[in-house]
C-alpha positions as MATLAB code, in Angstrom:
seq = 'MENVTFLSSGALNRAHYALVAKQERALSPEEADKAAWDVIEEIKNRMIRRPVETITSSIGDLFAAGARGWGFNIPYSNAVWNSRQAREDLLLLLYCQDSLTTEKRSVSSHGLFFALPTALTLAEAGTTVEQRRTGYLFCSQVLPLGHEMQLLVINTVGKHLNSPSIPNILLGLDYLINAPNSDAIPAINSRLQDLLAHKSPQVRQRVMHAFRVLAVLDPDLLFRCKAGLQLNMQNADPIVRGAALSLLLACFENNVVDPAFVEATILEVIQKFRPSKANVPSIRLTTKAVEILGKTLNKLELNLQDATTALFGLATKAGSRGIWSLALAAFRVLSQIPQEICIKALALKDDASRPLNSSLYFLKPLLRQVDLNLVSLLLQCLVLLPPIIWTGGSVGTAESKKITTDGHIKGSLPDDMDANELFGEEAGKSAEGEAFPEDKVSASITFPSLFSEEEVGTIVSFLKSKDIMIRKLTILVLSRADPSESGMVYQYYHQMLDRLPSNDMAIGIQTDLASQALEVAEVLCYDDPMVYASLVIEILSRADTLVGKTEVASPTLSSRSGVSTSTQQTRGRGGVIESAVEMVITRVRKGKFLFLP';
ca = [
      -8.275   20.059  -23.865;
      -9.418   23.348  -25.322;
      -6.528   25.274  -23.778;
      -3.949   22.487  -24.092;
      -1.751   22.432  -27.152;
      -0.566   19.246  -28.794;
       3.038   19.784  -27.737;
       2.118   20.207  -24.079;
      -0.606   17.551  -23.985;
       1.621   14.484  -23.798;
      -0.413   12.814  -26.525;
       1.168    9.971  -28.474;
       0.406   11.527  -31.860;
      -2.125   13.760  -33.567;
      -4.679   10.966  -33.771;
      -4.430   10.374  -30.027;
      -4.752   14.104  -29.338;
      -7.834   14.377  -31.561;
      -9.452   11.313  -29.935;
      -9.013   12.640  -26.396;
     -10.392   16.017  -27.470;
     -13.490   14.364  -28.973;
     -14.068   12.286  -25.849;
     -13.813   15.339  -23.593;
     -16.299   17.248  -25.734;
     -18.721   14.316  -25.871;
     -22.127   14.936  -24.321;
     -22.646   11.303  -23.265;
     -20.597    8.160  -22.595;
     -22.010    6.595  -25.737;
     -20.722    9.492  -27.840;
     -17.273    9.204  -26.252;
     -17.200    5.474  -26.918;
     -18.214    6.002  -30.537;
     -15.140    8.178  -31.045;
     -12.943    5.357  -29.700;
     -14.671    2.756  -31.888;
     -14.157    4.904  -34.954;
     -10.416    4.951  -34.244;
     -10.371    1.165  -33.732;
     -12.113    0.593  -37.058;
      -9.768    2.997  -38.826;
      -6.678    1.215  -37.495;
      -8.190   -2.182  -38.302;
      -8.815   -1.238  -41.928;
      -5.312    0.180  -42.222;
      -3.697   -2.965  -40.761;
      -5.686   -5.249  -43.051;
      -4.588   -3.250  -46.092;
      -0.977   -2.935  -44.878;
       0.982   -6.210  -44.582;
       3.013   -6.973  -41.495;
       6.298   -7.442  -43.337;
       9.852   -6.242  -43.012;
      12.393   -5.558  -45.735;
      14.955   -8.048  -44.440;
      12.842  -11.098  -43.625;
       9.747  -12.980  -44.681;
       8.205  -12.865  -41.247;
       5.317  -10.798  -42.627;
       4.376  -13.589  -45.021;
       4.609  -16.106  -42.167;
       2.227  -14.140  -39.948;
      -0.086  -13.359  -42.870;
      -0.375  -17.065  -43.667;
      -0.906  -17.961  -40.030;
      -3.431  -15.188  -39.546;
      -5.499  -16.368  -42.498;
      -5.485  -19.823  -40.945;
      -7.138  -18.293  -37.854;
      -9.699  -16.425  -39.938;
      -7.944  -13.088  -40.527;
      -7.939  -11.655  -44.047;
      -4.343  -10.386  -44.330;
      -2.985  -10.405  -47.894;
       0.631  -10.829  -48.964;
       2.416   -7.751  -50.234;
       5.899   -6.458  -50.900;
       5.263   -3.009  -49.414;
       7.660   -1.629  -46.795;
       6.434   -1.884  -43.215;
       6.454    1.255  -41.034;
       7.443    0.087  -37.554;
       6.950    3.538  -35.992;
       3.369    3.731  -37.276;
       2.754    0.176  -36.059;
       3.903    1.055  -32.523;
       1.659    4.115  -32.371;
      -1.317    2.133  -33.664;
      -0.864   -0.592  -31.034;
      -0.623    1.912  -28.181;
      -3.667    3.767  -29.470;
      -5.638    0.502  -29.583;
      -4.755   -0.225  -25.967;
      -5.868    3.280  -25.014;
      -9.177    2.798  -26.812;
      -9.745   -0.485  -25.030;
      -9.209    1.131  -21.620;
     -11.266    4.242  -22.391;
     -14.496    2.475  -23.373;
     -17.112    2.816  -20.638;
     -20.469    1.427  -21.785;
     -20.884   -2.317  -21.240;
     -22.771   -3.062  -24.444;
     -19.922   -1.707  -26.551;
     -16.939   -2.671  -24.452;
     -14.282   -4.339  -26.547;
     -12.897   -7.675  -25.432;
      -9.370   -8.867  -26.011;
     -10.690  -10.937  -28.918;
     -11.807   -7.733  -30.583;
      -8.169   -6.674  -30.970;
      -6.893   -9.966  -32.403;
      -6.605   -8.340  -35.812;
      -3.556   -6.432  -34.488;
      -1.698   -9.480  -33.136;
       0.329  -10.134  -36.323;
       1.528   -6.538  -36.209;
       2.394   -6.860  -32.489;
       4.286  -10.111  -33.033;
       6.254   -8.623  -35.902;
       7.054   -5.537  -33.855;
       8.214   -7.641  -30.883;
      10.742   -9.495  -33.051;
      11.740   -7.022  -35.744;
      11.165   -3.596  -34.201;
      14.047   -1.246  -34.912;
      14.190    0.164  -31.352;
      13.812   -1.257  -27.849;
      10.653    0.827  -27.347;
       9.064   -0.695  -30.425;
       9.896   -4.257  -29.394;
       8.663   -3.559  -25.855;
       5.365   -2.254  -27.258;
       4.928   -5.428  -29.291;
       5.458   -7.572  -26.200;
       3.143   -5.329  -24.168;
       0.303   -5.680  -26.656;
       0.693   -9.463  -26.757;
       0.685   -9.719  -22.956;
      -2.482   -7.588  -22.749;
      -4.467   -9.151  -25.598;
      -3.234  -12.699  -26.216;
      -4.871  -15.192  -23.794;
      -3.000  -18.101  -22.268;
      -3.278  -21.313  -24.217;
      -3.865  -19.556  -27.521;
      -2.123  -21.030  -30.548;
      -0.298  -17.795  -31.289;
       1.490  -18.086  -27.941;
       3.907  -20.482  -29.654;
       5.058  -17.682  -31.945;
       5.603  -15.388  -28.956;
       7.561  -18.117  -27.126;
       9.733  -18.558  -30.190;
      10.487  -14.820  -30.209;
      11.195  -14.860  -26.450;
      13.620  -17.749  -26.918;
      15.483  -15.833  -29.612;
      15.802  -12.796  -27.401;
      16.969  -14.810  -24.384;
      19.753  -16.326  -26.486;
      20.703  -12.971  -27.943;
      23.982  -11.339  -26.865;
      22.085   -8.038  -26.552;
      21.218   -7.248  -22.933;
      18.144   -5.132  -23.874;
      16.735   -8.061  -25.877;
      17.336  -10.450  -22.969;
      15.557   -8.063  -20.601;
      12.605   -7.756  -22.979;
      12.210  -11.523  -23.110;
      12.455  -11.850  -19.325;
       9.952   -9.037  -18.788;
       7.438  -10.815  -20.998;
       7.851  -14.043  -19.021;
       7.288  -12.132  -15.783;
       4.205  -10.277  -17.035;
       2.661  -13.172  -18.975;
       3.954  -16.485  -17.551;
       3.238  -19.505  -19.707;
       3.849  -23.137  -18.769;
       4.390  -24.005  -22.447;
       7.487  -21.804  -22.475;
       9.249  -23.574  -19.571;
      10.706  -26.560  -21.516;
      12.072  -24.257  -24.223;
      13.754  -21.731  -21.932;
      14.597  -23.699  -18.757;
      18.271  -24.327  -19.475;
      18.828  -20.782  -20.731;
      17.283  -19.315  -17.570;
      19.719  -21.295  -15.441;
      22.632  -19.941  -17.460;
      21.370  -16.377  -17.063;
      21.618  -16.669  -13.259;
      25.354  -16.138  -13.715;
      25.090  -13.364  -16.308;
      27.409  -10.398  -15.896;
      24.547   -7.873  -15.968;
      22.868   -7.181  -12.582;
      19.633   -6.283  -14.366;
      19.577   -9.647  -16.127;
      20.221  -11.519  -12.862;
      17.454   -9.580  -11.169;
      14.920  -10.283  -13.920;
      15.786  -13.951  -14.289;
      15.236  -14.573  -10.578;
      11.865  -12.826  -10.782;
      11.085  -14.997  -13.826;
      11.954  -18.158  -11.861;
       9.715  -17.034   -8.998;
       6.738  -16.315  -11.287;
       7.120  -19.439  -13.430;
       7.484  -21.582  -10.299;
       3.798  -20.961   -9.615;
       3.114  -23.014  -12.746;
       5.957  -25.510  -12.213;
       7.368  -25.669   -8.645;
      10.163  -28.010   -9.765;
      11.867  -24.988  -11.317;
      12.909  -23.871   -7.834;
      15.111  -26.931   -7.378;
      16.965  -26.097  -10.593;
      17.764  -22.543   -9.504;
      18.891  -23.389   -5.956;
      22.618  -23.218   -6.713;
      22.275  -19.952   -8.608;
      20.194  -18.505   -5.772;
      22.917  -19.115   -3.194;
      25.462  -17.526   -5.528;
      23.366  -14.388   -6.027;
      22.688  -13.996   -2.317;
      26.376  -13.098   -1.977;
      26.240  -10.542   -4.799;
      27.288   -7.032   -3.826;
      24.553   -5.354   -5.872;
      21.442   -4.625   -3.716;
      19.006   -5.071   -6.609;
      20.350   -8.577   -7.234;
      20.157   -9.517   -3.556;
      16.645   -8.072   -3.334;
      15.457  -10.321   -6.162;
      17.298  -13.222   -4.534;
      15.406  -12.602   -1.276;
      12.071  -12.770   -3.114;
      13.122  -16.027   -4.758;
      14.397  -17.299   -1.394;
      10.943  -16.775    0.118;
       9.357  -18.756   -2.721;
      11.886  -21.545   -2.198;
      11.186  -21.594    1.535;
       7.425  -21.773    1.001;
       7.953  -24.771   -1.303;
      10.397  -26.530    1.068;
      13.309  -26.194   -1.334;
      15.835  -24.589    1.052;
      16.812  -25.220    4.649;
      15.003  -22.921    7.131;
      18.311  -22.315    8.920;
      19.740  -20.875    5.703;
      16.737  -18.570    5.359;
      17.107  -17.360    8.944;
      20.840  -16.735    8.638;
      20.444  -14.921    5.323;
      17.705  -12.574    6.530;
      19.425  -11.691    9.814;
      22.684  -11.088    7.964;
      21.024   -8.509    5.705;
      19.399   -6.795    8.688;
      22.540   -6.700   10.830;
      24.766   -5.436    8.017;
      22.659   -2.342    7.362;
      24.802    0.789    7.676;
      22.873    4.114    7.801;
      25.973    6.092    6.835;
      26.196    4.172    3.545;
      22.471    3.855    2.973;
      21.025    4.538   -0.455;
      17.684    3.725   -2.031;
      18.641    0.199   -3.226;
      20.150   -0.787    0.149;
      17.131    0.567    2.034;
      14.805   -1.405   -0.225;
      16.908   -4.522    0.278;
      16.823   -4.256    4.062;
      13.115   -3.430    4.065;
      12.427   -6.522    1.967;
      14.451   -8.649    4.416;
      12.412   -7.280    7.322;
       9.128   -7.951    5.505;
      10.175  -11.530    4.704;
      11.131  -12.029    8.344;
       7.633  -10.926    9.322;
       6.048  -13.374    6.875;
       8.156  -16.320    8.050;
       8.389  -15.472   11.754;
       5.971  -18.190   12.841;
       7.426  -20.755   10.443;
      11.132  -20.428   11.165;
      12.726  -22.021   14.207;
      14.805  -18.942   14.866;
      16.038  -17.455   18.116;
      13.438  -14.770   18.801;
      15.749  -13.020   21.224;
      18.408  -12.524   18.551;
      15.821  -11.454   15.995;
      14.300   -8.940   18.431;
      17.698   -7.459   19.272;
      18.514   -7.135   15.575;
      15.174   -5.446   14.830;
      15.496   -2.950   17.691;
      19.009   -2.150   16.524;
      17.801   -1.652   12.968;
      14.918    0.592   14.071;
      17.318    2.722   16.124;
      19.826    3.090   13.300;
      17.145    3.847   10.715;
      15.166    6.218   12.933;
      18.245    8.165   13.986;
      18.944    8.863   10.302;
      15.322    9.626    9.421;
      14.790    6.454    7.382;
      11.255    6.142    8.688;
       9.956    3.520    6.275;
      12.590    1.072    7.464;
      12.074    1.907   11.142;
       8.310    1.397   10.811;
       8.828   -1.921    9.016;
      11.006   -3.111   11.916;
       8.372   -2.079   14.477;
       5.677   -3.948   12.532;
       7.606   -7.185   12.838;
       8.377   -6.470   16.509;
       4.631   -6.218   17.146;
       4.350   -9.909   16.180;
       6.892  -10.963   18.811;
       5.698  -11.628   22.399;
       6.019   -8.549   24.585;
       8.134  -10.253   27.226;
      10.800  -11.010   24.618;
      10.812   -7.381   23.415;
      11.141   -6.158   26.997;
      13.970   -8.565   27.725;
      15.802   -7.521   24.549;
      15.818   -3.898   25.690;
      16.811   -4.892   29.218;
      19.917   -6.780   28.032;
      21.714   -3.646   26.874;
      25.457   -3.274   26.972;
      25.335    0.273   28.363;
      23.717   -0.025   31.800;
      24.227    3.692   32.523;
      21.538    4.754   30.054;
      17.774    4.188   30.435;
      16.493    0.938   29.043;
      14.396    2.689   26.416;
      17.047    5.242   25.422;
      17.370    3.567   22.020;
      13.888    4.945   21.244;
      14.774    8.579   21.898;
      14.723    9.202   18.147;
      10.908    9.200   18.416;
      10.761   12.245   20.702;
      11.546   14.921   18.052;
       8.569   13.726   16.013;
       6.277   15.300   18.592;
       7.408   18.761   17.513;
       6.871   18.177   13.803;
       4.299   20.152   11.843;
       4.150   17.541    9.086;
       1.164   15.294    9.839;
       2.868   12.391    8.093;
       5.608   12.403   10.723;
       3.063   12.715   13.528;
       1.201    9.737   12.101;
       4.487    7.848   11.952;
       5.143    8.502   15.650;
       1.672    7.305   16.648;
       1.974    4.164   14.516;
       5.277    3.328   16.209;
       3.719    3.773   19.658;
       0.814    1.516   18.681;
       3.214   -1.222   17.639;
       5.429   -1.039   20.733;
       4.537   -2.686   24.056;
       2.978    0.176   26.081;
       5.189   -0.383   29.112;
       8.286    0.518   27.093;
       7.170    4.100   26.515;
       4.705    4.744   29.348;
       7.091    3.412   31.971;
       6.572    0.630   34.468;
       7.986   -2.553   35.949;
       7.817   -6.047   34.602;
       5.992   -8.509   36.798;
       3.618   -6.034   38.475;
      -0.111   -6.461   38.273;
      -0.374   -3.318   36.174;
       2.148   -1.289   34.266;
       2.418    2.411   34.902;
      -0.370    4.452   33.472;
      -0.140    7.695   31.593;
      -2.746    9.160   33.858;
      -3.590    9.705   37.502;
      -7.213    8.666   38.095;
      -7.775    8.685   34.344;
      -6.474   12.211   33.696;
      -3.226   13.884   32.844;
      -2.123   16.336   35.475;
      -0.695   19.587   34.149;
       0.397   18.189   30.808;
      -1.982   19.853   28.368;
      -0.712   22.580   26.016;
      -1.380   26.173   27.029;
      -3.800   26.736   24.152;
      -6.016   23.765   25.046;
      -8.482   23.831   27.897;
      -8.776   20.625   29.889;
     -12.527   21.161   30.083;
     -12.630   21.013   26.283;
     -11.358   17.466   26.389;
     -12.680   16.042   29.622;
     -15.320   18.379   31.021;
     -15.300   20.506   34.135;
     -14.095   17.727   36.434;
     -10.794   17.325   34.592;
      -8.853   19.552   36.969;
     -10.082   17.812   40.120;
      -7.969   14.658   39.865;
      -5.841   13.557   42.755;
      -2.425   15.073   43.169;
       0.422   12.877   42.039;
       3.064   12.237   39.464;
       2.128   11.699   35.839;
       3.870    8.340   36.015;
       3.513    7.034   39.609;
       5.857    4.382   40.866;
       4.513    0.850   41.123;
       4.265   -0.420   44.631;
       5.527   -3.853   43.710;
       9.217   -4.034   42.972;
      10.387   -5.780   39.805;
      13.659   -6.703   38.205;
      13.085   -4.659   35.021;
      11.830   -1.079   35.286;
      11.353    1.304   32.382;
      11.279    5.062   32.831;
       8.705    6.992   30.858;
       9.893    7.828   27.361;
       8.062   11.176   27.303;
       7.866   14.010   29.777;
       4.569   15.190   31.225;
       4.414   18.024   28.716;
       5.139   15.664   25.822;
       2.350   13.334   26.930;
       0.056   16.354   26.893;
       1.092   16.963   23.303;
       0.093   13.398   22.445;
      -3.281   13.928   24.115;
      -3.779   17.131   22.124;
      -3.771   15.066   18.933;
      -7.312   14.036   19.901;
      -8.343   17.414   18.497;
      -6.377   17.105   15.275;
      -8.125   18.010   12.029;
      -6.869   14.781   10.476;
      -9.187   11.844   11.162;
      -6.414    9.243   11.024;
      -4.336   11.192   13.563;
      -7.330   11.236   15.896;
      -7.965    7.510   15.508;
      -4.319    6.606   16.052;
      -4.220    8.811   19.160;
      -7.290    7.066   20.567;
      -5.664    3.711   19.891;
      -2.372    4.740   21.502;
      -4.032    6.060   24.646;
      -6.405    3.106   24.940;
      -3.521    0.649   24.756;
      -1.582    2.610   27.347;
      -4.571    2.505   29.724;
      -7.225    0.009   28.554;
      -9.281    0.117   31.769;
     -12.825    1.461   31.709;
     -11.730    4.214   34.072;
      -8.988    5.238   31.683;
      -8.668    8.422   29.703;
     -10.249    7.231   26.441;
     -13.366    5.838   28.084;
     -13.806    9.027   30.116;
     -13.301   11.056   26.962;
     -16.015    9.005   25.258;
     -18.550    9.289   28.070;
     -17.973   13.024   28.497;
     -18.699   13.544   24.802;
     -21.927   11.586   25.211;
     -22.875   13.672   28.249;
     -22.352   16.894   26.297;
     -24.179   15.675   23.202;
     -27.852   16.355   24.147;
     -27.347   20.041   24.923;
     -29.851   22.833   24.321;
     -27.164   25.529   24.386;
     -24.859   24.074   21.716;
     -24.844   24.772   18.018;
     -25.787   21.965   15.679;
     -22.305   22.010   14.102;
     -20.639   21.337   17.456;
     -23.136   18.582   18.243;
     -22.366   16.983   14.892;
     -18.646   17.067   15.652;
     -19.247   15.491   19.083;
     -21.294   12.654   17.577;
     -18.653   12.057   14.892;
     -15.820   11.981   17.438;
     -17.775    9.608   19.675;
     -18.242    7.279   16.707;
     -14.487    7.462   16.022;
     -13.770    6.358   19.590;
     -16.278    3.525   19.282;
     -14.721    2.376   16.021;
     -11.232    2.251   17.522;
     -12.191    0.628   20.816;
     -14.267   -2.083   19.114;
     -12.291   -2.629   15.922;
     -12.301   -6.406   16.519;
     -15.782   -6.757   18.023;
     -18.653   -5.824   15.680;
     -21.330   -6.573   18.287;
     -19.918   -4.136   20.829;
     -19.429   -1.565   18.075;
     -23.092   -1.902   17.089;
     -24.212   -1.385   20.696;
     -22.101    1.773   20.994;
     -23.488    3.086   17.700;
     -27.013    2.590   19.006;
     -26.088    4.436   22.195;
     -24.576    7.372   20.298;
     -27.494    7.640   17.857;
     -29.978    7.485   20.721;
     -28.241   10.383   22.443;
     -28.113   12.356   19.202;
     -31.780   11.689   18.501;
     -32.859   13.141   21.846;
     -31.013   16.432   21.489;
     -32.866   19.665   20.981;
     -30.402   22.028   19.355;
     -30.362   25.548   18.091;
     -32.342   25.991   14.899;
     -32.483   28.671   12.301;
     -35.753   30.428   11.578;
     -37.739   28.263    9.214;
     -39.428   29.635    6.110;
     -43.143   30.579    6.393;
     -44.003   28.095    3.694;
     -42.524   25.171    5.605;
     -44.079   26.400    8.853;
     -47.534   26.614    7.352;
     -47.235   23.137    5.842;
     -46.206   21.539    9.083;
     -48.727   23.358   11.180;
     -46.067   24.342   13.722;
     -45.285   27.944   14.485;
     -41.831   29.292   13.648;
     -41.135   30.305   17.230;
     -41.764   26.824   18.645;
     -40.290   24.761   15.850;
     -37.368   22.624   17.079;
     -35.282   19.805   15.663;
     -34.786   16.365   17.093;
     -31.712   14.743   15.571;
     -31.799   17.071   12.572;
     -29.310   19.710   11.464;
     -26.961   17.080   10.109;
     -26.249   15.317   13.423;
     -28.069   12.070   12.689;
     -27.297   12.301    8.981;
     -23.569   12.731    9.588;
     -23.471    9.922   12.152;
     -25.347    7.485    9.925;
     -23.101    8.356    6.984;
     -20.007    7.534    9.076;
     -21.464    4.184   10.127;
     -22.448    3.259    6.561;
     -19.000    4.217    5.269;
     -17.431    2.140    8.005;
     -19.575   -0.902    7.154;
     -18.842   -0.613    3.423;
     -15.110   -0.614    4.041;
     -15.417   -3.972    5.762;
     -12.631   -3.169    8.222;
     -12.892   -1.306   11.478;
      -9.593    0.507   11.399;
      -6.420    0.760    9.357;
      -3.897   -0.610   11.806;
      -0.179   -0.007   11.153;
];
């Protein structure tokens, strides 16, 4: 912080600024921790000397007496209490607690108990909302459940819940949400039920979240809020209905509400979404409804056909307006529904003059986007959709249409990409034919291809993207479109292996080939560790047999090894083996084969 002034640093006060500066200049973690401990001791001595007392009440004497009963030496005094200083001290203590790094000197919550009387006083008698919020925050971070001083906090929460001040009510509800306590339920139960009908949307939202959190400790609470839940589900405010949906899910999981009511409520929210009137709260509300539908899909006895139609309609409306988060959420739930139901939902369209998959045309412009986030979004959507919907094909045939002819794309690669770069010299020798040949077996439902031959080539070109996630998603998309061993992805994999042990290739290119082969193996075997291990062994064996270009070694190294500089060669060196092993180790440490959308 040498070049950062106090005004531009964002520090809480001068003491905070000085502490951060000392920690940044410290030569060791122990020295940085000592600076934090010095601040803790300074605040502790100041709080012990200064009583926690206000001018207008005797609450300071009450806490001082109680604190001495728990072993704290806090004397009585008639001095005036500085609430602003108290707030800054509490925040600085929390910062010190989080900044300590060495285990032997790490401070536990018990080490900050000396500040609890100050925090309790600030929560009840702070002169501003920020001060009272800080008092509650400190108590929720430091005071353990079941501690005797929790009764004093519950008493303060009860006072705030019964206060006519909306900010005080919200502070009390926030504390219950962040630090739920079963001892508080009998004291606040009736008041929480009354607050379900409060005029403030923020209060209704918080009280429903409080019911949901406290119900983990006492599930019977859900039966007492059932009537208020149904009332709030009809509220026009999206933030209230969003909280009601979360509480509805908790009620459903505890068998408090009828599943038919849950189904009707969720589908109503989804079907009533209007992109022209969409704003952030309404988008969040609809997204939450879609997510809850995905969580309860296998538990509800709903009509999957109606749900599928509603989800496709939502994805189309959201995607056409660029609301990609909502469209992707709808596709994620659709991926849980059997493919035949998704296909039938698209086939039962009102407009028979348009292609069956015309509702997905909003995906096509994403191919031309430079933003990798949008490209990733397109690939995730294709992964989640049944392949036949976008590759083209007929229902009921032995195989759906493939993207390729004999495992290759004919004439669909971009001008700046050589087919040999992707598939080797034999790429241009595939049989003549259409990119999407007609199935020989007739079927009642036939989908045209969603993308043109050139657009499919653009998708294939993503295999050479600089972004690793784009490459993995592309491999997954293409492998699902043609999962056969003669398909494009398997040929791509084997051609990389064939090119790997090359004498005429730079080590950097060989390293890239090994890394890309491992990416293909990871995607193809994301659910089969044994097959993945066998492919890793195959790739490492190929890499270990290569003899690549080497730079001239130093005379010292040559003399030590006893090998002349002119004949010295590398076997699996130059970063090829090292890079491959590092990828495998990273993959194993993550514990998951692939981030699937």
